[in-house]
Amino acid sequence: MNYDFSEKVSHLQASAIREILKFTADPEVISFAAGNPAPEAFPVETLTELSAEIFAEDPILALQYSVTEGYTPLRDELKKRLEKDGIFDPEADELIITSGAQQANELTAKVMCDEGDTLVCEAPCFIGSLNAFKSYNVDLRGVTLDPDGINLEELEKVLSGGTVKLIYLIPNFQNPTGNTMSLEKRKAVLELAKKYNTVILEDNPYGDLRFAGEDIPTIKSMDNSGNVVYSGTFSKVLAPGIRVGYAVGPKEIIQKIVVCKQVADVHSNIWAQVLAYKFLTKCDMDKHLASLREIYKHKCSLMLDAIEKNFSSKVTCTKPEGGLFIWCTLPSDCDMMSFCSRAVQEYKVALVPGTAFMVNETDKTTSFRVNFSTPTDEQIVKGCEMVGRLSKEMFGE
Ligand SMILES: Cc1ncc(COP(=O)(O)O)c(C=O)c1O
């Protein structure tokens, strides 16, 4: 049978990095390739108790169909917390619970963009969002990501060249680079969005995982003209398996997202929403977040120290103040793909080639992403020694 796939998905390709990631099934391979929270970060006992409570108190609530907007007590609790941070404006905004931030981002693109519309993202950018945007056949434009955020000159050039429907940004501890956008750039990007009458999608899954430096206000909290949709998630602060995230934004946009979500999956897992609500209201969230920050601070500095000690001095890397990722860059004339292939095949360490995060996998980069949250301390030390050996073999001390 020859299947005739739809126009909108026929150009989507399985990523070339699968070739590298498939080696992670080998138990000998240390994976720096994942993007998962640390296994030790899950509050397993508490979640077990709360789950039992849900079924003891109101099993039908957790098992029955629910409303598309999400479990009302959870929405109200989130609104209250986000209002305190200036992210939710009760006069202008609405909030919908989604199946992870992934769905919040995907549905925002769906309601804002027609096929062929221009959508701007940072280059490099989170692969899950790239694929979601590509599935809508938008004209995706990657704008260079500088250490302090998206390059403003390049951004304005794209904005002034024609209508841009959406600007997708990950201002805190960006995936894949770990970079954080400065306050000045956040303000400037918001001004540009107003000037060119476009919408920013601010994706902030890692904002609560700051383990160094000072918090910077979100772009959403500085917006008073309805130019920003904000997405958040419980994935990195509680558990990604529960698939509970949310989108906050101007009422009109969220109402459209509700209609699209109804078509997509009716509503997010209601049992998981009740679980998230109970965790927020019955547990000490601040204490929990502080413990997560300790875990990630330790693992990040262990990895940065190991990189410093073992890698060739020709390899540079970012120094994130939060999140889960470090972005390493090899000398400009080298073959990064062959470096990553040799790392996994000969040195048994999986890295994610930077091309995976480019708008087109053919765009040139000599960078790769490493993750410090998933491996154990021993794996971080051993893995960096191995990659360090390869880097010195290829680039000298
Ligand atoms: C930048 C970014 N946005 C969104 C997501 C999706 O998160 P969720 O599990 O909430 O769908 C991720 C997950 O890694 C991410 O890195």
Short mmCIF file of C-alpha atoms and ligand atoms in Angstrom, two decimals:
data_model
loop_
_atom_site.label_atom_id
_atom_site.label_comp_id
_atom_site.label_asym_id
_atom_site.label_seq_id
_atom_site.Cartn_x
_atom_site.Cartn_y
_atom_site.Cartn_z
CA MET A 1 0.00 0.00 0.00
CA ASN A 2 1.31 3.44 -0.94
CA TYR A 3 0.12 5.98 1.59
CA ASP A 4 -0.60 9.45 0.32
CA PHE A 5 0.07 11.66 3.33
CA SER A 6 -1.39 15.15 3.72
CA GLU A 7 0.56 18.12 2.37
CA LYS A 8 0.90 19.54 5.85
CA VAL A 9 2.86 16.59 7.27
CA SER A 10 4.56 15.09 4.23
CA HIS A 11 7.57 17.42 4.58
CA LEU A 12 8.11 16.50 8.26
CA GLN A 13 11.14 14.24 8.60
CA ALA A 14 12.35 12.02 11.42
CA SER A 15 15.35 13.86 12.82
CA ALA A 16 18.88 12.88 11.83
CA ILE A 17 19.82 12.92 15.51
CA ARG A 18 17.82 9.75 16.02
CA GLU A 19 20.87 7.96 14.67
CA ILE A 20 22.77 9.21 17.69
CA LEU A 21 19.98 8.92 20.22
CA LYS A 22 19.34 5.28 19.38
CA PHE A 23 22.71 4.46 20.99
CA THR A 24 21.30 5.62 24.34
CA ALA A 25 19.50 2.28 24.58
CA ASP A 26 22.95 0.72 25.18
CA PRO A 27 23.34 0.49 29.00
CA GLU A 28 27.05 1.28 28.64
CA VAL A 29 26.26 4.68 27.13
CA ILE A 30 26.12 7.68 29.47
CA SER A 31 23.38 9.96 28.19
CA PHE A 32 23.85 13.71 28.31
CA ALA A 33 21.17 13.83 25.62
CA ALA A 34 17.94 13.76 27.63
CA GLY A 35 15.94 16.76 28.78
CA ASN A 36 14.35 15.04 31.75
CA PRO A 37 14.13 16.31 35.32
CA ALA A 38 16.50 14.58 37.77
CA PRO A 39 14.99 11.24 38.89
CA GLU A 40 15.76 12.22 42.51
CA ALA A 41 13.68 15.41 42.10
CA PHE A 42 10.30 13.65 42.08
CA PRO A 43 8.34 13.89 45.36
CA VAL A 44 7.26 10.26 44.98
CA GLU A 45 5.97 9.63 48.52
CA THR A 46 3.88 12.80 48.60
CA LEU A 47 2.41 12.10 45.18
CA THR A 48 1.55 8.54 46.26
CA GLU A 49 -0.30 9.84 49.33
CA LEU A 50 -2.11 12.56 47.38
CA SER A 51 -3.15 10.06 44.69
CA ALA A 52 -4.65 7.77 47.33
CA GLU A 53 -6.45 10.76 48.82
CA ILE A 54 -8.00 11.67 45.44
CA PHE A 55 -9.48 8.20 45.03
CA ALA A 56 -10.62 8.00 48.65
CA GLU A 57 -12.30 11.42 48.59
CA ASP A 58 -13.86 11.75 45.14
CA PRO A 59 -13.00 8.99 42.66
CA ILE A 60 -15.66 10.04 40.16
CA LEU A 61 -14.16 13.53 39.89
CA ALA A 62 -10.87 11.96 38.79
CA LEU A 63 -12.47 9.45 36.43
CA GLN A 64 -15.29 11.40 34.77
CA TYR A 65 -15.10 13.71 31.72
CA SER A 66 -14.33 17.29 32.65
CA VAL A 67 -14.34 20.77 31.12
CA THR A 68 -11.91 21.86 28.41
CA GLU A 69 -10.68 24.95 30.29
CA GLY A 70 -9.34 22.76 33.09
CA TYR A 71 -10.13 21.91 36.73
CA THR A 72 -11.52 25.15 38.18
CA PRO A 73 -9.80 25.00 41.61
CA LEU A 74 -6.43 24.48 39.87
CA ARG A 75 -7.08 27.34 37.45
CA ASP A 76 -8.09 29.64 40.32
CA GLU A 77 -5.01 28.71 42.34
CA LEU A 78 -2.71 29.30 39.36
CA LYS A 79 -4.40 32.62 38.55
CA LYS A 80 -3.86 33.75 42.15
CA ARG A 81 -0.18 32.85 42.07
CA LEU A 82 0.43 34.28 38.59
CA GLU A 83 -1.39 37.50 39.49
CA LYS A 84 1.09 37.99 42.33
CA ASP A 85 3.92 37.79 39.76
CA GLY A 86 2.12 40.20 37.42
CA ILE A 87 1.65 37.45 34.82
CA PHE A 88 -2.15 37.14 35.10
CA ASP A 89 -4.33 40.22 34.79
CA PRO A 90 -7.89 39.36 35.93
CA GLU A 91 -9.30 42.22 33.85
CA ALA A 92 -7.74 41.23 30.55
CA ASP A 93 -6.50 37.64 30.78
CA GLU A 94 -7.77 34.09 30.92
CA LEU A 95 -5.97 30.83 31.73
CA ILE A 96 -6.43 27.37 30.23
CA ILE A 97 -4.93 24.12 31.49
CA THR A 98 -3.18 22.25 28.68
CA SER A 99 -1.50 18.89 28.23
CA GLY A 100 1.95 20.26 29.02
CA ALA A 101 3.48 23.49 27.74
CA GLN A 102 3.99 21.61 24.48
CA GLN A 103 0.24 21.77 23.82
CA ALA A 104 0.02 25.39 25.01
CA ASN A 105 2.69 26.36 22.47
CA GLU A 106 1.26 24.25 19.69
CA LEU A 107 -2.28 25.57 20.14
CA THR A 108 -1.08 29.17 20.32
CA ALA A 109 0.63 28.73 16.96
CA LYS A 110 -2.48 27.04 15.61
CA VAL A 111 -4.83 29.88 16.56
CA MET A 112 -2.47 32.68 15.46
CA CYS A 113 -0.93 31.38 12.24
CA ASP A 114 -2.21 30.36 8.85
CA GLU A 115 -0.09 28.31 6.46
CA GLY A 116 2.70 30.50 5.10
CA ASP A 117 2.46 33.09 7.90
CA THR A 118 5.75 34.19 9.38
CA LEU A 119 6.64 32.91 12.84
CA VAL A 120 9.92 34.03 14.41
CA CYS A 121 11.87 31.87 16.85
CA GLU A 122 15.30 31.97 18.43
CA ALA A 123 18.04 30.08 16.59
CA PRO A 124 18.79 27.61 18.10
CA CYS A 125 15.38 26.72 19.53
CA PHE A 126 13.55 23.95 21.44
CA ILE A 127 12.96 21.05 19.04
CA GLY A 128 9.42 20.25 20.29
CA SER A 129 8.22 23.73 19.41
CA LEU A 130 10.07 23.76 16.07
CA ASN A 131 8.27 20.57 15.07
CA ALA A 132 4.90 21.86 16.28
CA PHE A 133 5.31 25.07 14.26
CA LYS A 134 6.54 23.19 11.19
CA SER A 135 3.45 20.98 11.30
CA TYR A 136 1.41 24.12 10.54
CA ASN A 137 3.51 24.92 7.48
CA VAL A 138 4.37 28.38 8.74
CA ASP A 139 7.23 30.42 7.34
CA LEU A 140 9.56 29.78 10.28
CA ARG A 141 12.39 32.32 10.66
CA GLY A 142 15.23 31.67 13.09
CA VAL A 143 16.80 34.82 14.56
CA THR A 144 20.26 34.53 16.11
CA LEU A 145 20.25 33.99 19.86
CA ASP A 146 22.94 36.10 21.56
CA PRO A 147 24.11 35.32 25.12
CA ASP A 148 21.65 37.95 26.46
CA GLY A 149 18.72 36.90 24.26
CA ILE A 150 17.43 37.23 20.72
CA ASN A 151 19.39 39.57 18.42
CA LEU A 152 17.30 42.75 18.23
CA GLU A 153 18.65 44.13 14.95
CA GLU A 154 17.97 40.86 13.15
CA LEU A 155 14.55 40.62 14.78
CA GLU A 156 13.56 44.11 13.70
CA LYS A 157 14.73 43.38 10.18
CA VAL A 158 12.34 40.43 9.98
CA LEU A 159 9.52 42.38 11.63
CA SER A 160 9.88 45.31 9.26
CA GLY A 161 10.04 43.03 6.20
CA GLY A 162 6.41 41.88 6.41
CA THR A 163 3.73 40.74 8.83
CA VAL A 164 4.99 38.47 11.61
CA LYS A 165 2.18 36.63 13.39
CA LEU A 166 4.09 35.24 16.35
CA ILE A 167 7.47 35.65 18.07
CA TYR A 168 8.35 32.55 20.09
CA LEU A 169 10.81 33.13 22.95
CA ILE A 170 12.23 31.11 25.86
CA PRO A 171 13.69 33.93 27.96
CA ASN A 172 14.80 31.87 30.99
CA PHE A 173 17.57 29.26 30.75
CA GLN A 174 16.72 28.62 27.16
CA ASN A 175 16.54 25.13 25.72
CA PRO A 176 19.07 24.28 24.26
CA THR A 177 21.58 27.01 25.21
CA GLY A 178 20.88 27.75 28.90
CA ASN A 179 21.03 31.49 28.01
CA THR A 180 18.80 34.03 29.78
CA MET A 181 17.38 37.16 28.15
CA SER A 182 18.38 40.41 29.87
CA LEU A 183 15.75 42.79 31.27
CA GLU A 184 16.66 45.42 28.65
CA LYS A 185 16.06 42.95 25.83
CA ARG A 186 12.76 41.80 27.32
CA LYS A 187 11.58 45.40 27.35
CA ALA A 188 12.90 46.04 23.85
CA VAL A 189 11.30 42.91 22.38
CA LEU A 190 7.96 43.89 23.90
CA GLU A 191 8.27 47.37 22.38
CA LEU A 192 9.00 45.80 18.99
CA ALA A 193 5.98 43.52 19.30
CA LYS A 194 3.81 46.57 20.00
CA LYS A 195 5.39 48.62 17.20
CA TYR A 196 4.84 45.86 14.64
CA ASN A 197 1.50 44.75 16.07
CA THR A 198 2.44 41.15 16.72
CA VAL A 199 2.14 38.59 19.53
CA ILE A 200 4.94 37.14 21.65
CA LEU A 201 4.64 33.57 22.89
CA GLU A 202 6.73 33.50 26.08
CA ASP A 203 7.56 29.91 27.03
CA ASN A 204 8.80 29.63 30.59
CA PRO A 205 9.13 26.00 31.71
CA TYR A 206 12.38 26.59 33.62
CA GLY A 207 11.72 29.95 35.33
CA ASP A 208 11.35 28.41 38.80
CA LEU A 209 14.62 26.55 38.44
CA ARG A 210 16.94 29.53 38.96
CA PHE A 211 19.90 28.49 41.09
CA ALA A 212 22.15 31.54 40.58
CA GLY A 213 21.72 35.26 39.88
CA GLU A 214 18.61 37.37 40.29
CA ASP A 215 15.09 36.76 38.97
CA ILE A 216 14.21 38.90 35.93
CA PRO A 217 10.57 39.93 35.35
CA THR A 218 8.77 37.98 32.66
CA ILE A 219 7.83 39.76 29.43
CA LYS A 220 4.18 38.95 30.18
CA SER A 221 4.38 40.87 33.47
CA MET A 222 5.49 44.01 31.60
CA ASP A 223 2.76 43.78 28.95
CA ASN A 224 -0.33 45.94 29.34
CA SER A 225 -1.44 45.93 25.73
CA GLY A 226 -2.34 42.28 25.10
CA ASN A 227 0.79 41.43 23.10
CA VAL A 228 1.92 38.37 25.09
CA VAL A 229 0.75 34.79 25.61
CA TYR A 230 2.62 33.00 28.40
CA SER A 231 3.02 29.24 28.75
CA GLY A 232 3.96 27.40 31.92
CA THR A 233 4.13 23.79 33.08
CA PHE A 234 4.37 21.42 36.03
CA SER A 235 6.76 19.23 34.01
CA LYS A 236 10.01 20.57 35.40
CA VAL A 237 8.81 21.41 38.90
CA LEU A 238 6.64 18.35 39.64
CA ALA A 239 6.61 15.63 36.97
CA PRO A 240 6.43 15.66 33.16
CA GLY A 241 4.46 12.40 33.15
CA ILE A 242 1.36 14.11 34.53
CA ARG A 243 1.23 16.34 31.39
CA VAL A 244 -0.18 19.42 33.12
CA GLY A 245 0.72 22.83 31.71
CA TYR A 246 -1.12 26.06 31.03
CA ALA A 247 -1.44 29.08 28.78
CA VAL A 248 -2.24 32.58 30.05
CA GLY A 249 -3.09 35.44 27.74
CA PRO A 250 -5.65 37.88 26.41
CA LYS A 251 -9.17 36.46 26.86
CA GLU A 252 -9.87 36.42 23.10
CA ILE A 253 -6.80 34.30 22.36
CA ILE A 254 -7.41 31.84 25.20
CA GLN A 255 -11.05 31.44 24.13
CA LYS A 256 -9.86 30.41 20.66
CA ILE A 257 -7.37 27.99 22.24
CA VAL A 258 -10.22 26.45 24.26
CA VAL A 259 -12.12 25.69 21.04
CA CYS A 260 -9.04 24.12 19.44
CA LYS A 261 -8.22 22.10 22.55
CA GLN A 262 -11.74 20.73 22.60
CA VAL A 263 -11.06 19.31 19.15
CA ALA A 264 -7.58 18.07 20.07
CA ASP A 265 -8.17 16.14 23.31
CA VAL A 266 -11.40 17.41 24.99
CA HIS A 267 -9.49 18.23 28.20
CA SER A 268 -6.23 17.44 29.95
CA ASN A 269 -6.04 14.48 32.32
CA ILE A 270 -8.36 15.49 35.17
CA TRP A 271 -6.82 13.11 37.72
CA ALA A 272 -3.43 14.74 37.09
CA GLN A 273 -4.95 18.23 37.39
CA VAL A 274 -6.43 17.39 40.79
CA LEU A 275 -3.04 15.97 41.82
CA ALA A 276 -1.28 19.19 40.77
CA TYR A 277 -3.90 21.24 42.65
CA LYS A 278 -3.44 19.21 45.81
CA PHE A 279 0.32 19.50 45.57
CA LEU A 280 0.12 23.28 45.17
CA THR A 281 -2.29 23.77 48.06
CA LYS A 282 -1.29 21.09 50.56
CA CYS A 283 2.49 21.03 50.23
CA ASP A 284 5.13 23.64 50.78
CA MET A 285 5.86 24.58 47.16
CA ASP A 286 8.58 27.06 48.10
CA LYS A 287 10.42 24.39 50.07
CA HIS A 288 10.00 21.91 47.21
CA LEU A 289 11.35 24.41 44.65
CA ALA A 290 14.27 25.24 46.94
CA SER A 291 15.18 21.54 47.07
CA LEU A 292 15.02 21.29 43.26
CA ARG A 293 17.27 24.33 42.90
CA GLU A 294 19.80 22.71 45.23
CA ILE A 295 19.83 19.52 43.13
CA TYR A 296 20.30 21.42 39.85
CA LYS A 297 22.81 23.88 41.26
CA HIS A 298 24.97 20.99 42.43
CA LYS A 299 24.69 19.02 39.18
CA CYS A 300 25.30 22.05 36.98
CA SER A 301 28.42 23.14 38.84
CA LEU A 302 29.71 19.54 38.90
CA MET A 303 29.36 19.42 35.13
CA LEU A 304 30.84 22.87 34.52
CA ASP A 305 33.84 21.97 36.72
CA ALA A 306 34.27 18.65 34.89
CA ILE A 307 34.08 20.42 31.51
CA GLU A 308 36.65 22.99 32.64
CA LYS A 309 38.97 20.27 33.92
CA ASN A 310 38.68 17.83 31.00
CA PHE A 311 37.67 19.55 27.76
CA SER A 312 40.11 21.02 25.27
CA SER A 313 40.48 24.78 25.82
CA LYS A 314 39.21 25.18 22.23
CA VAL A 315 35.72 24.14 23.38
CA THR A 316 33.61 26.90 24.95
CA CYS A 317 30.40 26.50 26.91
CA THR A 318 27.57 28.58 28.39
CA LYS A 319 27.28 29.06 32.17
CA PRO A 320 23.55 28.79 32.90
CA GLU A 321 21.98 30.32 36.00
CA GLY A 322 19.16 27.77 36.01
CA GLY A 323 17.37 25.14 33.94
CA LEU A 324 18.78 21.85 32.73
CA PHE A 325 21.17 22.51 29.84
CA ILE A 326 24.67 23.65 28.86
CA TRP A 327 25.55 24.52 25.25
CA CYS A 328 29.08 23.65 24.14
CA THR A 329 30.72 25.04 21.02
CA LEU A 330 33.57 23.42 19.10
CA PRO A 331 36.04 25.36 16.91
CA SER A 332 34.37 26.95 13.88
CA ASP A 333 35.98 24.79 11.20
CA CYS A 334 35.31 21.39 12.73
CA ASP A 335 32.84 18.61 11.93
CA MET A 336 30.47 18.71 14.93
CA MET A 337 28.37 15.80 13.68
CA SER A 338 31.38 13.53 13.49
CA PHE A 339 32.41 14.69 17.00
CA CYS A 340 28.99 13.69 18.38
CA SER A 341 29.03 10.37 16.48
CA ARG A 342 32.47 9.50 17.81
CA ALA A 343 31.44 10.57 21.34
CA VAL A 344 28.62 8.04 21.41
CA GLN A 345 30.18 5.22 19.38
CA GLU A 346 33.76 5.25 20.66
CA TYR A 347 33.52 7.08 24.00
CA LYS A 348 30.01 5.95 24.97
CA VAL A 349 28.59 9.39 25.75
CA ALA A 350 25.46 10.68 23.98
CA LEU A 351 25.33 14.40 23.16
CA VAL A 352 22.68 16.19 21.11
CA PRO A 353 24.14 17.74 17.93
CA GLY A 354 23.23 21.42 17.67
CA THR A 355 21.71 20.93 14.22
CA ALA A 356 18.72 19.31 15.95
CA PHE A 357 17.77 22.74 17.29
CA MET A 358 18.20 24.73 14.11
CA VAL A 359 15.25 25.81 12.01
CA ASN A 360 16.68 23.70 9.18
CA GLU A 361 18.84 20.75 10.12
CA THR A 362 21.18 21.84 7.32
CA ASP A 363 21.88 25.21 9.06
CA LYS A 364 25.49 25.31 10.16
CA THR A 365 26.48 25.02 13.82
CA THR A 366 29.43 23.53 15.66
CA SER A 367 27.58 23.41 18.98
CA PHE A 368 26.05 20.53 20.91
CA ARG A 369 23.75 20.36 23.95
CA VAL A 370 24.52 18.57 27.20
CA ASN A 371 22.04 17.95 29.99
CA PHE A 372 23.12 17.78 33.63
CA SER A 373 19.83 16.89 35.34
CA THR A 374 19.37 13.27 34.26
CA PRO A 375 22.84 11.67 34.69
CA THR A 376 24.12 10.72 38.16
CA ASP A 377 27.11 12.55 39.68
CA GLU A 378 29.38 9.65 38.71
CA GLN A 379 28.07 9.69 35.15
CA ILE A 380 28.61 13.45 34.90
CA VAL A 381 32.26 13.10 35.97
CA LYS A 382 32.98 10.00 33.86
CA GLY A 383 31.09 11.31 30.81
CA CYS A 384 32.95 14.63 30.86
CA GLU A 385 36.28 12.79 31.13
CA MET A 386 35.40 10.75 28.05
CA VAL A 387 34.17 13.70 25.97
CA GLY A 388 37.19 15.65 27.20
CA ARG A 389 39.54 12.94 25.88
CA LEU A 390 37.86 13.06 22.49
CA SER A 391 38.02 16.87 22.40
CA LYS A 392 41.75 16.88 23.17
CA GLU A 393 42.37 14.17 20.61
CA MET A 394 40.60 16.29 17.97
CA PHE A 395 41.55 19.85 19.00
CA GLY A 396 44.60 19.54 21.27
CA GLU A 397 44.93 20.77 24.87
C1 LIG B 1 11.42 25.20 26.19
C2 LIG B 1 10.43 24.11 26.40
N1 LIG B 1 9.13 24.36 26.20
C3 LIG B 1 8.20 23.42 26.39
C4 LIG B 1 8.55 22.15 26.79
C5 LIG B 1 7.46 21.14 26.92
O1 LIG B 1 7.17 20.87 28.24
P1 LIG B 1 5.91 20.05 28.68
O2 LIG B 1 6.42 18.78 29.28
O3 LIG B 1 5.24 20.91 29.69
O4 LIG B 1 5.06 19.81 27.50
C6 LIG B 1 9.89 21.84 27.02
C7 LIG B 1 10.28 20.49 27.43
O5 LIG B 1 11.41 20.10 27.48
C8 LIG B 1 10.86 22.85 26.82
O6 LIG B 1 12.16 22.63 27.00
#
